[in-house]
């Protein structure tokens, strides 16, 4: 047979075995590369949600009106007006979570092996291929004493060490920060905790609002949802009764308006009567919400209709005498020395008589403040008295006329809005807490651990040569923070070389 | 043949030396940073001692701006004509700039505190809120001041190694642009929205300024990397020209190319405070529109010429491109000068506005629409408004308040700063084109740049993560929900995801170098979008900062 025939008739070399489709698929969905692609998709989708106004943003109705019918149709059908709650956005987040889990499962064993099976020894060639390596020799001492000396230097630089002997060579292995190898996995566990908490809160919770004026009691809250330019409200019954006992607005200038620019804080005092847990009083103010049985109550808004939290009245007896000042809290009453009971029923910031003869206001500003009182003289009938400010009452005979034995003047009052609006988040499993406090802070702490600590390893190989000297190879590498590791390695090398031999020798990095 | 080193025999006698001169060396490299903090806190002490007559926060800010520009100039000169003196002046100039920057921020804290306390005492309110209520993290001016400081201090900390000090030549001009924006926003104090009065504000916004600062340094390192790696200066010129063109096309509500005009915003004075109200009206500044249009065309020409050069290797296209680039620089400079001059010297605002509105009623309608959008009205009411009603609203307002309207450099701070940034970009690219090979040689090694880029990206990533988490927890305490995909939250998330993609490409594809540098550039642009674009372009809960 000729050489050519041998070649032609040679046995067929078997083809590279095909990996099963399922394995290839699993490899693909657990790849970091795919994870990066999903991240980029999420970036694009998130950006779309910023550029196309979302339906829960204030001003959406005006924006929606300004769109062409085609835009409304296309954007609407694609779910672009509520993209962050769309099925495909949530699916991307879920898919990213799956990718993280699979990629972690794939890579964790090799990371774990760094911790449980450190590379205690290595060939000369392997060491010389490390990022940093250095060769030297020792004229004095035997291999064991040289190994001990080098181990001491490693320890001084903060490495925890181990000496092993293999064949006729001694190996010293030193490392710090080995747990950094699993740092990335801790980061991803924290991130997945955050995602999980977010999903659970999304599925099991809802948002609602509650408008409360002092004295108002209710066990209903209003759940709000958005459907394009429509706000839909649903009544929800809560398992306890909430009563507003006080509202207060802390102003920068107490004489100024009750608008937001003059406000430091809003405070709502509530009494919660719960069949299961009794009755308790709580305070809610800005940045200090109330957590109650999965319901979180937040100070959201104030209804900017002027009212008064307490009033100071100057009462001048009709028959003569000095004026007396009395203070009455909102919804409360006081008894005068002569037995007259003065109850503070209502307050009108810009008093006007309504068509039905009832007290009402022209506006919500404090233009003509008046306190509406119920006054019960000791042996008389309850009568309605309206106390105006001295500036108005002194000029208006009817308004300023005495009633129930006194001339009534409203001399001071603490400004307060008519009602507060609390926003409520229902989170029955405290999923938000788990997500953001545990997942969130865990993520930040884990990132700090990943980036500020690194796994540093150093090796030394000592081998006795035929001439009786010791051949030494020092090598080292770190998984990050290379510049800082280089400094450490250089110090090891200069310590090993000593002061007399600084000008010679090679310290090599790739 | 080199002799192999010998093991120090003393070690065999257990005499392992303990002297470690690393600590001494590293301590001195922190001197500029120590100077910044000691100096700035001394300024704070002096302000508390001397009172209002001490140097104002605005003056400190301008000193910081001047120092940053000077220091950058010295370091840039050093690249072309190295000298020990330029290096030292450049580096210490940077430290002085950061010192002025931090001093401005600290002095502003005291000034804010004194201002509100004076208001409260005048109104008879004896309360003394805690001092953190006044920490300068309330509006975009404060954040800009802190952002520039974050970039400065990150530069001083990261560029301690001698070979990396050149970083200041690239980061300080960017910090100076941030301070320029701050100057145009104006340092008037605002009334703090009550929801911001929380201990979370110093944590969250402080973290924002430091993270943004580190992201800025990462961006600068990426640019230096690309330069060192041999990216053609012409390619950089294409990107800077596209940016410049995009700015020109979008300012003044797209009127530069659509109507050859640039209209600057009008203010109306506010009797209750020094901070004026913006109006919905804008006034044409003569010649600026055509100047900007010409600039835009020149920049387009640059892009076209350099694209031809890069893809067809056409030398004459390259030469033409460089000529056009220089012409574009002159045109940009002229446009900005005309704009500033026009704003500063126009006195007859009202008659000119009346004439312009009469000639173009569509502008009246647009102004009326903008005013209506700011008002709260129901969907039905808004749908019912007709163009005539919009016009009437605007006309009524103009008649009532027109005589009080005035032009100001502070009316469109982002637009003006963007135009200046585009100019600086063009200037830098022209600079890079000068003795490019020599410049590349003087830059640090690719390896050290790549390491620094990775380190800063890691820091920015961790900082942005903390920003998102602290923001969510604060939002949970005050707005009632930890995450609502508000524009700013989403913007920060997008920037964070981009840095995440950057870090993961290094793992998965071993992507280093150029690809990583592109990611770092995109990440920083998204940070700027979060910092600025969200407040000015998009509505949402975060719109005050």
mmCIF file with all atom_site columns, N, CA and C in Angstrom, chain B residues 153-179:
data_model
loop_
_atom_site.group_PDB
_atom_site.id
_atom_site.type_symbol
_atom_site.label_atom_id
_atom_site.label_alt_id
_atom_site.label_comp_id
_atom_site.label_asym_id
_atom_site.label_entity_id
_atom_site.label_seq_id
_atom_site.pdbx_PDB_ins_code
_atom_site.Cartn_x
_atom_site.Cartn_y
_atom_site.Cartn_z
_atom_site.occupancy
_atom_site.B_iso_or_equiv
_atom_site.pdbx_formal_charge
_atom_site.auth_seq_id
_atom_site.auth_comp_id
_atom_site.auth_asym_id
_atom_site.auth_atom_id
_atom_site.pdbx_PDB_model_num
ATOM 1  N N  . UNK B 1 153 ? -11.677 65.958 45.149 1.00 0.00 ? 153 UNK B N  1
ATOM 2  C CA . UNK B 1 153 ? -11.061 65.161 46.213 1.00 0.00 ? 153 UNK B CA 1
ATOM 3  C C  . UNK B 1 153 ? -10.748 63.762 45.702 1.00 0.00 ? 153 UNK B C  1
ATOM 4  N N  . UNK B 1 154 ? -11.589 63.229 44.813 1.00 0.00 ? 154 UNK B N  1
ATOM 5  C CA . UNK B 1 154 ? -11.308 61.910 44.233 1.00 0.00 ? 154 UNK B CA 1
ATOM 6  C C  . UNK B 1 154 ? -10.026 61.978 43.408 1.00 0.00 ? 154 UNK B C  1
ATOM 7  N N  . UNK B 1 155 ? -9.850  63.077 42.678 1.00 0.00 ? 155 UNK B N  1
ATOM 8  C CA . UNK B 1 155 ? -8.622  63.256 41.900 1.00 0.00 ? 155 UNK B CA 1
ATOM 9  C C  . UNK B 1 155 ? -7.406  63.276 42.815 1.00 0.00 ? 155 UNK B C  1
ATOM 10 N N  . UNK B 1 156 ? -7.476  64.074 43.878 1.00 0.00 ? 156 UNK B N  1
ATOM 11 C CA . UNK B 1 156 ? -6.321  64.184 44.775 1.00 0.00 ? 156 UNK B CA 1
ATOM 12 C C  . UNK B 1 156 ? -5.992  62.843 45.429 1.00 0.00 ? 156 UNK B C  1
ATOM 13 N N  . UNK B 1 157 ? -7.040  62.072 45.743 1.00 0.00 ? 157 UNK B N  1
ATOM 14 C CA . UNK B 1 157 ? -6.803  60.788 46.411 1.00 0.00 ? 157 UNK B CA 1
ATOM 15 C C  . UNK B 1 157 ? -6.279  59.742 45.439 1.00 0.00 ? 157 UNK B C  1
ATOM 16 N N  . UNK B 1 158 ? -6.832  59.735 44.219 1.00 0.00 ? 158 UNK B N  1
ATOM 17 C CA . UNK B 1 158 ? -6.473  58.667 43.288 1.00 0.00 ? 158 UNK B CA 1
ATOM 18 C C  . UNK B 1 158 ? -5.199  58.963 42.503 1.00 0.00 ? 158 UNK B C  1
ATOM 19 N N  . UNK B 1 159 ? -4.882  60.257 42.380 1.00 0.00 ? 159 UNK B N  1
ATOM 20 C CA . UNK B 1 159 ? -3.711  60.598 41.565 1.00 0.00 ? 159 UNK B CA 1
ATOM 21 C C  . UNK B 1 159 ? -2.494  60.880 42.425 1.00 0.00 ? 159 UNK B C  1
ATOM 22 N N  . UNK B 1 160 ? -2.378  60.149 43.566 1.00 0.00 ? 160 UNK B N  1
ATOM 23 C CA . UNK B 1 160 ? -1.247  60.397 44.446 1.00 0.00 ? 160 UNK B CA 1
ATOM 24 C C  . UNK B 1 160 ? 0.059   59.925 43.825 1.00 0.00 ? 160 UNK B C  1
ATOM 25 N N  . UNK B 1 161 ? -0.036  58.858 43.007 1.00 0.00 ? 161 UNK B N  1
ATOM 26 C CA . UNK B 1 161 ? 1.208   58.395 42.387 1.00 0.00 ? 161 UNK B CA 1
ATOM 27 C C  . UNK B 1 161 ? 1.662   59.429 41.378 1.00 0.00 ? 161 UNK B C  1
ATOM 28 N N  . UNK B 1 162 ? 2.936   59.608 41.322 1.00 0.00 ? 162 UNK B N  1
ATOM 29 C CA . UNK B 1 162 ? 3.544   60.615 40.489 1.00 0.00 ? 162 UNK B CA 1
ATOM 30 C C  . UNK B 1 162 ? 3.091   60.529 39.033 1.00 0.00 ? 162 UNK B C  1
ATOM 31 N N  . UNK B 1 163 ? 3.076   59.285 38.528 1.00 0.00 ? 163 UNK B N  1
ATOM 32 C CA . UNK B 1 163 ? 2.783   59.142 37.094 1.00 0.00 ? 163 UNK B CA 1
ATOM 33 C C  . UNK B 1 163 ? 1.310   59.390 36.781 1.00 0.00 ? 163 UNK B C  1
ATOM 34 N N  . UNK B 1 164 ? 0.469   59.475 37.834 1.00 0.00 ? 164 UNK B N  1
ATOM 35 C CA . UNK B 1 164 ? -0.952  59.663 37.586 1.00 0.00 ? 164 UNK B CA 1
ATOM 36 C C  . UNK B 1 164 ? -1.410  61.092 37.828 1.00 0.00 ? 164 UNK B C  1
ATOM 37 N N  . UNK B 1 165 ? -0.475  61.960 38.197 1.00 0.00 ? 165 UNK B N  1
ATOM 38 C CA . UNK B 1 165 ? -0.868  63.333 38.509 1.00 0.00 ? 165 UNK B CA 1
ATOM 39 C C  . UNK B 1 165 ? -1.421  64.057 37.292 1.00 0.00 ? 165 UNK B C  1
ATOM 40 N N  . UNK B 1 166 ? -1.107  63.538 36.121 1.00 0.00 ? 166 UNK B N  1
ATOM 41 C CA . UNK B 1 166 ? -1.630  64.152 34.894 1.00 0.00 ? 166 UNK B CA 1
ATOM 42 C C  . UNK B 1 166 ? -3.155  64.084 34.843 1.00 0.00 ? 166 UNK B C  1
ATOM 43 N N  . UNK B 1 167 ? -3.718  63.213 35.657 1.00 0.00 ? 167 UNK B N  1
ATOM 44 C CA . UNK B 1 167 ? -5.186  63.087 35.726 1.00 0.00 ? 167 UNK B CA 1
ATOM 45 C C  . UNK B 1 167 ? -5.840  64.444 35.970 1.00 0.00 ? 167 UNK B C  1
ATOM 46 N N  . UNK B 1 168 ? -5.155  65.296 36.758 1.00 0.00 ? 168 UNK B N  1
ATOM 47 C CA . UNK B 1 168 ? -5.736  66.601 37.102 1.00 0.00 ? 168 UNK B CA 1
ATOM 48 C C  . UNK B 1 168 ? -5.988  67.429 35.842 1.00 0.00 ? 168 UNK B C  1
ATOM 49 N N  . UNK B 1 169 ? -5.166  67.241 34.798 1.00 0.00 ? 169 UNK B N  1
ATOM 50 C CA . UNK B 1 169 ? -5.352  68.028 33.574 1.00 0.00 ? 169 UNK B CA 1
ATOM 51 C C  . UNK B 1 169 ? -6.681  67.709 32.908 1.00 0.00 ? 169 UNK B C  1
ATOM 52 N N  . UNK B 1 170 ? -7.248  66.530 33.211 1.00 0.00 ? 170 UNK B N  1
ATOM 53 C CA . UNK B 1 170 ? -8.483  66.118 32.550 1.00 0.00 ? 170 UNK B CA 1
ATOM 54 C C  . UNK B 1 170 ? -9.698  66.242 33.471 1.00 0.00 ? 170 UNK B C  1
ATOM 55 N N  . UNK B 1 171 ? -9.508  65.999 34.768 1.00 0.00 ? 171 UNK B N  1
ATOM 56 C CA . UNK B 1 171 ? -10.661 66.054 35.676 1.00 0.00 ? 171 UNK B CA 1
ATOM 57 C C  . UNK B 1 171 ? -10.988 67.488 36.084 1.00 0.00 ? 171 UNK B C  1
ATOM 58 N N  . UNK B 1 172 ? -9.972  68.323 36.248 1.00 0.00 ? 172 UNK B N  1
ATOM 59 C CA . UNK B 1 172 ? -10.258 69.674 36.732 1.00 0.00 ? 172 UNK B CA 1
ATOM 60 C C  . UNK B 1 172 ? -11.050 70.521 35.735 1.00 0.00 ? 172 UNK B C  1
ATOM 61 N N  . UNK B 1 173 ? -10.789 70.430 34.427 1.00 0.00 ? 173 UNK B N  1
ATOM 62 C CA . UNK B 1 173 ? -11.658 71.189 33.516 1.00 0.00 ? 173 UNK B CA 1
ATOM 63 C C  . UNK B 1 173 ? -13.119 70.763 33.645 1.00 0.00 ? 173 UNK B C  1
ATOM 64 N N  . UNK B 1 174 ? -13.358 69.467 33.852 1.00 0.00 ? 174 UNK B N  1
ATOM 65 C CA . UNK B 1 174 ? -14.734 68.989 34.031 1.00 0.00 ? 174 UNK B CA 1
ATOM 66 C C  . UNK B 1 174 ? -15.316 69.550 35.326 1.00 0.00 ? 174 UNK B C  1
ATOM 67 N N  . UNK B 1 175 ? -14.521 69.541 36.394 1.00 0.00 ? 175 UNK B N  1
ATOM 68 C CA . UNK B 1 175 ? -14.990 70.115 37.665 1.00 0.00 ? 175 UNK B CA 1
ATOM 69 C C  . UNK B 1 175 ? -15.270 71.606 37.486 1.00 0.00 ? 175 UNK B C  1
ATOM 70 N N  . UNK B 1 176 ? -14.425 72.265 36.693 1.00 0.00 ? 176 UNK B N  1
ATOM 71 C CA . UNK B 1 176 ? -14.637 73.700 36.434 1.00 0.00 ? 176 UNK B CA 1
ATOM 72 C C  . UNK B 1 176 ? -15.944 73.924 35.675 1.00 0.00 ? 176 UNK B C  1
ATOM 73 N N  . UNK B 1 177 ? -16.285 73.014 34.752 1.00 0.00 ? 177 UNK B N  1
ATOM 74 C CA . UNK B 1 177 ? -17.558 73.136 34.017 1.00 0.00 ? 177 UNK B CA 1
ATOM 75 C C  . UNK B 1 177 ? -18.740 72.970 34.968 1.00 0.00 ? 177 UNK B C  1
ATOM 76 N N  . UNK B 1 178 ? -18.611 72.066 35.932 1.00 0.00 ? 178 UNK B N  1
ATOM 77 C CA . UNK B 1 178 ? -19.679 71.870 36.925 1.00 0.00 ? 178 UNK B CA 1
ATOM 78 C C  . UNK B 1 178 ? -19.856 73.171 37.721 1.00 0.00 ? 178 UNK B C  1
ATOM 79 N N  . UNK B 1 179 ? -18.735 73.796 38.114 1.00 0.00 ? 179 UNK B N  1
ATOM 80 C CA . UNK B 1 179 ? -18.838 75.043 38.879 1.00 0.00 ? 179 UNK B CA 1
ATOM 81 C C  . UNK B 1 179 ? -19.387 76.167 38.013 1.00 0.00 ? 179 UNK B C  1
#
